[in-house]
Short mmCIF file of C-alpha atoms in Angstrom, two decimals:
data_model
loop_
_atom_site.label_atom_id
_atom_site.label_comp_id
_atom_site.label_asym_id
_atom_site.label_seq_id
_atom_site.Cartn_x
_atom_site.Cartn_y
_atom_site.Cartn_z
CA UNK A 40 123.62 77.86 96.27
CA UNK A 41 125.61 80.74 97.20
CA UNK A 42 124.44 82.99 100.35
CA UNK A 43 125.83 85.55 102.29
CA UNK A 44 124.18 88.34 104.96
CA UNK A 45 124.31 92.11 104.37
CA UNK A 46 122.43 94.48 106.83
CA UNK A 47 121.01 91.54 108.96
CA UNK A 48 119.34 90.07 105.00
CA UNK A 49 120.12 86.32 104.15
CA UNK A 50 120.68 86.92 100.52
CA UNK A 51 120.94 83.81 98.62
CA UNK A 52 121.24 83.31 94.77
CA UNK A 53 118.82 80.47 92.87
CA UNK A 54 118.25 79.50 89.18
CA UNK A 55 114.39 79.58 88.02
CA UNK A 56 113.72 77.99 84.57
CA UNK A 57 111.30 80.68 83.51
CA UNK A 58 110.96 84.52 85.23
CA UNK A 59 107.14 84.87 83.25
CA UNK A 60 104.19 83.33 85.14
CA UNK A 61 100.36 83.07 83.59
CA UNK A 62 98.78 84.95 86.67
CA UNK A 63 95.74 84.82 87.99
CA UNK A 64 95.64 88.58 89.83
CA UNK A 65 92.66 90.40 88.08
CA UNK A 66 95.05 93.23 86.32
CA UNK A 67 97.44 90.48 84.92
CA UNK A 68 98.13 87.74 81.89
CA UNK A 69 101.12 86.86 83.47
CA UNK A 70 103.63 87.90 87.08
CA UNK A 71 106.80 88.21 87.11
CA UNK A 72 108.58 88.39 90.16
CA UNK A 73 112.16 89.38 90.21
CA UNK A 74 113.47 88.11 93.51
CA UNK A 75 111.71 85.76 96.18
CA UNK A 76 111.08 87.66 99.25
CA UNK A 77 110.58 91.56 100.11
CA UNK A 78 113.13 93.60 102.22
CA UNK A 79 110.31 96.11 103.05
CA UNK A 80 109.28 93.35 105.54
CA UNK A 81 105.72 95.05 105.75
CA UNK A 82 103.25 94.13 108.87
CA UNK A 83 99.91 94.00 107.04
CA UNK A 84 101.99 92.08 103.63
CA UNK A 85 99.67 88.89 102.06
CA UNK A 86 102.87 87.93 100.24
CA UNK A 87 104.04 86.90 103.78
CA UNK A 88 102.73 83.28 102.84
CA UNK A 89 105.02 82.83 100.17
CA UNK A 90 107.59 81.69 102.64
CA UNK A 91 105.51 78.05 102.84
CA UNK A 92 107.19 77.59 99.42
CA UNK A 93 110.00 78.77 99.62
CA UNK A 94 111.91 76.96 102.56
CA UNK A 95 112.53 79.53 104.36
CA UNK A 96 112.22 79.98 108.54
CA UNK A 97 113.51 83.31 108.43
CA UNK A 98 110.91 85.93 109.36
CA UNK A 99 109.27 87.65 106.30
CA UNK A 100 111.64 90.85 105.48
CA UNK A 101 114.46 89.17 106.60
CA UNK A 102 115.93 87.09 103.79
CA UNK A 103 116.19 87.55 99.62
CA UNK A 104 116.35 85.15 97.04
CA UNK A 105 118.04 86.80 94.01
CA UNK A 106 116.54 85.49 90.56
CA UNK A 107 118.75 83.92 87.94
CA UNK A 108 116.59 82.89 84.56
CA UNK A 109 117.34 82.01 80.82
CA UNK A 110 116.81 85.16 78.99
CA UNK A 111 113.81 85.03 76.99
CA UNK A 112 114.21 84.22 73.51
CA UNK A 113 110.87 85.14 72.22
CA UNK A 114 109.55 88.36 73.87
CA UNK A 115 106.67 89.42 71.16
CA UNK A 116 104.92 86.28 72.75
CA UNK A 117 104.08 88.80 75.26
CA UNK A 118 102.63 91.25 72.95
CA UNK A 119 99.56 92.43 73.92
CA UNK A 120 99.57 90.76 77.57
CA UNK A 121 99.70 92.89 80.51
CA UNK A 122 102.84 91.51 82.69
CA UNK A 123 102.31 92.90 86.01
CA UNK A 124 105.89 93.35 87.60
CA UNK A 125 106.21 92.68 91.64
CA UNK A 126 102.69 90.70 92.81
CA UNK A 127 104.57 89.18 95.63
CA UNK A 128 108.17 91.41 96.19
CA UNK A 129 109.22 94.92 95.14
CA UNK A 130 111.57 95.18 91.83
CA UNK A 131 112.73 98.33 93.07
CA UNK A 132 113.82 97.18 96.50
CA UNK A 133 116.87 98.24 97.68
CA UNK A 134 118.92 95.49 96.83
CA UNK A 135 117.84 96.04 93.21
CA UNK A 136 120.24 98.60 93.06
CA UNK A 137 123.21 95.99 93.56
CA UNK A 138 121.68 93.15 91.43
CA UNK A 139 120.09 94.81 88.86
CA UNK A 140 117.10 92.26 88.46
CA UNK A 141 114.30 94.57 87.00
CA UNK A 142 116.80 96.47 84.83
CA UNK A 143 117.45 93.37 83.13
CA UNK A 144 113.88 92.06 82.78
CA UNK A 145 113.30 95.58 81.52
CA UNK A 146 115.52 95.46 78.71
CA UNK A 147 114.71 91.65 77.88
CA UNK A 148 110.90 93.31 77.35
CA UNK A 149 111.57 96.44 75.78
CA UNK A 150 110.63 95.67 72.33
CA UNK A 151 108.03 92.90 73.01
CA UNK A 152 104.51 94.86 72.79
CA UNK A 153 103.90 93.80 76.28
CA UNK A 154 101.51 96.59 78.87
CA UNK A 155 103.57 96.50 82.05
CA UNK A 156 102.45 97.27 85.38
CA UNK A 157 105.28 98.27 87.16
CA UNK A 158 104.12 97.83 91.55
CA UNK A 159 106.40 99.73 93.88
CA UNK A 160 107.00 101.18 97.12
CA UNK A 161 110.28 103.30 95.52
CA UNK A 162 111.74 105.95 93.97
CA UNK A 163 114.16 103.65 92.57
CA UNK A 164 112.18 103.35 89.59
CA UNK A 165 113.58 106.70 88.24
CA UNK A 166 116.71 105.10 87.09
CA UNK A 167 115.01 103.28 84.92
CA UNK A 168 113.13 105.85 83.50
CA UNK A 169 115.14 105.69 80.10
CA UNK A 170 113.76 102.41 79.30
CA UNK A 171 110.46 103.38 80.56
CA UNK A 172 109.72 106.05 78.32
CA UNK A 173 110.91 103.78 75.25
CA UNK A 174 108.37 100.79 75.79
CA UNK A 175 105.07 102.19 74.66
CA UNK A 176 102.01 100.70 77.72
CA UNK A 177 104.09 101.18 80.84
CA UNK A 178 101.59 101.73 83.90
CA UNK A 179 103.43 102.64 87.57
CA UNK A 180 101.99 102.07 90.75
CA UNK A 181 102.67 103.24 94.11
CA UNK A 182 101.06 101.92 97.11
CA UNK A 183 100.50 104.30 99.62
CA UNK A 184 98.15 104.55 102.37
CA UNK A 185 99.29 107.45 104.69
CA UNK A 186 100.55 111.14 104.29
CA UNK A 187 102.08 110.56 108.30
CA UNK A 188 105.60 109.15 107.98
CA UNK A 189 105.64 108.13 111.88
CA UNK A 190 102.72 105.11 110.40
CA UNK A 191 104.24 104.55 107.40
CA UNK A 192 107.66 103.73 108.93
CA UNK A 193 105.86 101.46 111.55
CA UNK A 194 104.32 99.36 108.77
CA UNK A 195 107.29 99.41 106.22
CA UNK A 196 111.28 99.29 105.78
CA UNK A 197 110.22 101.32 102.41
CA UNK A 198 111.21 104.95 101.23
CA UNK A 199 109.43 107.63 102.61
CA UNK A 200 105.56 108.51 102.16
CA UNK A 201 107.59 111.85 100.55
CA UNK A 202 109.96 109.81 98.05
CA UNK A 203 106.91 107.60 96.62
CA UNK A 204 104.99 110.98 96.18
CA UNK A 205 108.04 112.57 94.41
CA UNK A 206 108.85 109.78 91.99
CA UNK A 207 104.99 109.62 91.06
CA UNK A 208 105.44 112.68 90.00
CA UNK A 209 108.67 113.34 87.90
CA UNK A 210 107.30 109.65 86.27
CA UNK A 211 103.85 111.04 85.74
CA UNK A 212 106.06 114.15 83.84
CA UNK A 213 107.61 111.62 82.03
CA UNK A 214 104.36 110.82 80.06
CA UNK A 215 104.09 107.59 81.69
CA UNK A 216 101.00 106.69 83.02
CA UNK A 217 100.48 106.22 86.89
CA UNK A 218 98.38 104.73 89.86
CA UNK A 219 98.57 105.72 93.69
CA UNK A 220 96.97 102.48 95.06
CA UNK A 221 95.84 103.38 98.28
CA UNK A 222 96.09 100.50 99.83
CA UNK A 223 95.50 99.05 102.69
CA UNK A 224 93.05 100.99 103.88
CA UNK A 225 93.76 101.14 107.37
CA UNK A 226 90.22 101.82 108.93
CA UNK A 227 90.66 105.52 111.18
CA UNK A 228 94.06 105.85 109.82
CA UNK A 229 93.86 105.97 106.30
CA UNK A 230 92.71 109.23 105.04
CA UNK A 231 91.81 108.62 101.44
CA UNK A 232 90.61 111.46 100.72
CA UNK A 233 93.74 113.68 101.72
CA UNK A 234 95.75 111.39 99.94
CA UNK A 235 93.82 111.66 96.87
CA UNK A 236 93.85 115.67 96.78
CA UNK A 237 97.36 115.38 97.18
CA UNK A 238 97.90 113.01 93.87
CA UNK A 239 95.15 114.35 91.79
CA UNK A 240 97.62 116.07 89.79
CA UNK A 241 100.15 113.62 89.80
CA UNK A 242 98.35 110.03 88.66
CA UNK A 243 96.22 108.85 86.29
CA UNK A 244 94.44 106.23 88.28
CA UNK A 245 93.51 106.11 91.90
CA UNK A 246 92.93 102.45 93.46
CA UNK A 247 91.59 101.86 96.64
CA UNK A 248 91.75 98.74 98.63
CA UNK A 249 90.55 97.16 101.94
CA UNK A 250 93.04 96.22 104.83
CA UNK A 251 92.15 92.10 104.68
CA UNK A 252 94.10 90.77 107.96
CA UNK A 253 94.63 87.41 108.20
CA UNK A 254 97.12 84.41 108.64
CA UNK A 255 99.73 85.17 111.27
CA UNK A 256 100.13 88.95 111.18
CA UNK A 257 96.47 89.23 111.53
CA UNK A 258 97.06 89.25 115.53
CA UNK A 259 100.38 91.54 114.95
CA UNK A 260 98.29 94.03 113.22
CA UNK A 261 95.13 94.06 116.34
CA UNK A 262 98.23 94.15 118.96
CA UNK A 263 99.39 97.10 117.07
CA UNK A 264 95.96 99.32 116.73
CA UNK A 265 95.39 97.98 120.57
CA UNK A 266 98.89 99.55 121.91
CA UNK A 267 99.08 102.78 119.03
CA UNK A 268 95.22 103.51 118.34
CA UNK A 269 93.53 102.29 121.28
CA UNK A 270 90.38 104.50 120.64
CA UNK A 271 90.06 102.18 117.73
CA UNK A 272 90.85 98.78 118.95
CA UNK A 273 86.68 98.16 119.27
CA UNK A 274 85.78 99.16 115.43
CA UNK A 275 89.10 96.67 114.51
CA UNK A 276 87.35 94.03 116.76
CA UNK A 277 83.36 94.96 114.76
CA UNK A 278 85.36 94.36 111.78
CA UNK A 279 88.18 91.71 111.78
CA UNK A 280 86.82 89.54 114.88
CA UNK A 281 82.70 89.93 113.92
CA UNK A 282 82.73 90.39 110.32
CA UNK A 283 81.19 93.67 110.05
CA UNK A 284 81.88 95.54 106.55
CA UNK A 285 79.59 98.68 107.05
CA UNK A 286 82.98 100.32 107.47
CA UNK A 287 84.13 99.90 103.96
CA UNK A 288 80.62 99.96 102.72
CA UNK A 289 80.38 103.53 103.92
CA UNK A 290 83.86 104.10 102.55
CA UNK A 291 82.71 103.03 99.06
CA UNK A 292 79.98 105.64 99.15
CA UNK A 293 82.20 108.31 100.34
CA UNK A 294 84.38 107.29 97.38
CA UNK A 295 81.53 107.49 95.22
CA UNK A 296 80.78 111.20 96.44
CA UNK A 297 84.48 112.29 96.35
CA UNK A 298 84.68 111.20 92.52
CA UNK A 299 81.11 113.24 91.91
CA UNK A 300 82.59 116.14 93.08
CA UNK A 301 86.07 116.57 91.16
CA UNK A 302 84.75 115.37 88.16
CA UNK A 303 86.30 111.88 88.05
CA UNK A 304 84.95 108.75 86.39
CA UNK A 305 83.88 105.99 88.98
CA UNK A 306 84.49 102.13 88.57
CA UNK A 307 84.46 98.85 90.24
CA UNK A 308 87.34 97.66 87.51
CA UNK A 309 90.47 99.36 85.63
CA UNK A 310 89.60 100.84 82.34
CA UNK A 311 91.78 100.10 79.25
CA UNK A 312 95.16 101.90 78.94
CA UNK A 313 95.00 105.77 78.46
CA UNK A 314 95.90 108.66 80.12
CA UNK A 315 93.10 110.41 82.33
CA UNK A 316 92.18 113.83 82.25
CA UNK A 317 94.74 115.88 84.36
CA UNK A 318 94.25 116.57 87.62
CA UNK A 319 90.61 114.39 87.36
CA UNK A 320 92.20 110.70 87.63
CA UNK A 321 90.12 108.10 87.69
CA UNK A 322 88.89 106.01 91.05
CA UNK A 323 89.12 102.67 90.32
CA UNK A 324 87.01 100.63 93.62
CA UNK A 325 88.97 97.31 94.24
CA UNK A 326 87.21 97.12 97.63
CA UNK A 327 87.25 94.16 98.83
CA UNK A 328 90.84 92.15 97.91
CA UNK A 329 89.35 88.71 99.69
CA UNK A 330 86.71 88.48 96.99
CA UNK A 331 88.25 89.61 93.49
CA UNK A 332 87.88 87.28 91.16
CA UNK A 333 91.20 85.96 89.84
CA UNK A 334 90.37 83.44 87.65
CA UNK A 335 88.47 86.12 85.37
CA UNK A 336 91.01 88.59 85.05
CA UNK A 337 88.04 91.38 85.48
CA UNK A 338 89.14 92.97 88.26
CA UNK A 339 85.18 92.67 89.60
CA UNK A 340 83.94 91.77 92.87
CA UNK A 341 81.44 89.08 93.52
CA UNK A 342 78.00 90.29 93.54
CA UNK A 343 76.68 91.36 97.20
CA UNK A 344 74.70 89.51 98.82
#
């Protein structure tokens, strides 16, 4: 297994048998994940746990496996299956640049009738945009969950807040359709509603999420608010030490009331592929991510107690 280290990341090459996974995310038949690991090293990341299987000690944003599968000889097998692109890493990372991953899943894809979901945190994704515009139900998604760049550069090793915004855009030119995925909601931080006036003319969809903390950066994350956000360190504890979700029960009203008054359609699940009115996208409510429904693939919540 070849290695080596560039800008302090343990890059290693490994063979996988087969790149396509049968997923059980509620917006996806099947994941594929281009490299094992994520460079963008993000504070608040669920993916962290991936590193259980994967052998490594290295801290999570610290090391990249690079991806090296059998091309795949029957693509229309795919056809009519959304493959969601990036569940647990970034396609567009930096390093993509170099080896070129996503390009060549991209073209292995291109004819097979497949609705990708492309998830990013890059702008990246515009050199692709040649193949893009050739393969028919191609959905983008950035996640963003600030307009300050001082937060977003404490939470991620990604582009800038500005970049993302910019690539949604010329993308969104392109014809293709696209999501800002507001996610996590950082309670007191995250101004969703700011963010959504300033992609309302720029995306199709708008997806919100809750910030779900646990496992070991769950701690990282309270140290942080403590030390940065002190004035909020006691609605953190309500929430993520007592259990208290009138926070983003409130926020799902407020929501509510922001899509009544622009004129946007409402839902707690993703509508099929289209295009959405412009400049009236529509709010798709994925509060809370701890209790979607995998198995199902319906993108609903359980019911409320």
């Amino acid at each position: 297994m070849a290695e080596m280290i560039e800008n302090n990341i343990l890059i290693r090459d490994i063979e996988t048998k087969n790149i396509m996974t049968k997923s059980t995310l509620p917006v996806g038949g099947y994941s594929v994940n281009p490299y094992v690991g994520c460079t963008h090293g993000c504070k608040y990341c669920y993916a962290s746990f991936m590193k259980r299987f994967t052998g490594h000690t290295e801290p999570w944003g610290t090391f990249l496996d690079v991806k090296h599968w059998p091309v795949i000889k029957n693509p229309q097998k795919y056809k009519g299956q959304r493959v969601v692109i990036g569940s647990v890493t970034d396609g567009y990372l930096p390093q993509e640049a170099q080896f070129r991953n996503t390009r060549k899943l991209l073209e292995q894809l291109k004819n097979s009738g497949a609705e990708l979901l492309i998830c990013t945190k890059s702008d990246l994704i515009l050199r692709d945009l040649d193949l893009l515009k050739e393969m028919g139900k191609v959905t983008v998604s950035w996640s963003i969950n600030t307009l300050e760049e001082a937060f977003q550069s404490d939470m991620d090793n990604a582009v800038s807040v500005e970049r993302r915004l910019d690539a949604m855009k010329q993308v969104y030119d392109a014809g293709i359709r696209t999501v800002c995925f507001i996610s996590p909601v950082f309670p007191g931080i995250t101004d969703f509603e700011a963010i959504f006036h300033r992609v309302k003319e720029q995306c199709d969809l708008v997806w919100l999420e809750n910030l779900n903390l646990r496992g070991a950066f769950k701690q990282e994350i309270l140290d942080y608010i403590k030390s940065k956000y002190p004035q909020l360190a006691t609605l953190y504890h309500v929430i993520y030490t007592e259990g208290d979700r009138s926070y983003f029960r409130e926020l799902e009203e407020r929501a509510r009331r922001l899509a009544e008054e622009n004129d946007c359609p409402f839902v707690d699940n993703e509508l099929p592929y289209g295009r959405a009115k412009p400049g009236h996208p529509v709010i798709v409510d994925y509060f809370y991510h701890e209790e979607i429904r995998g198995s199902e693939n319906t993108g609903r919540r359980k019911p409320k107690e």
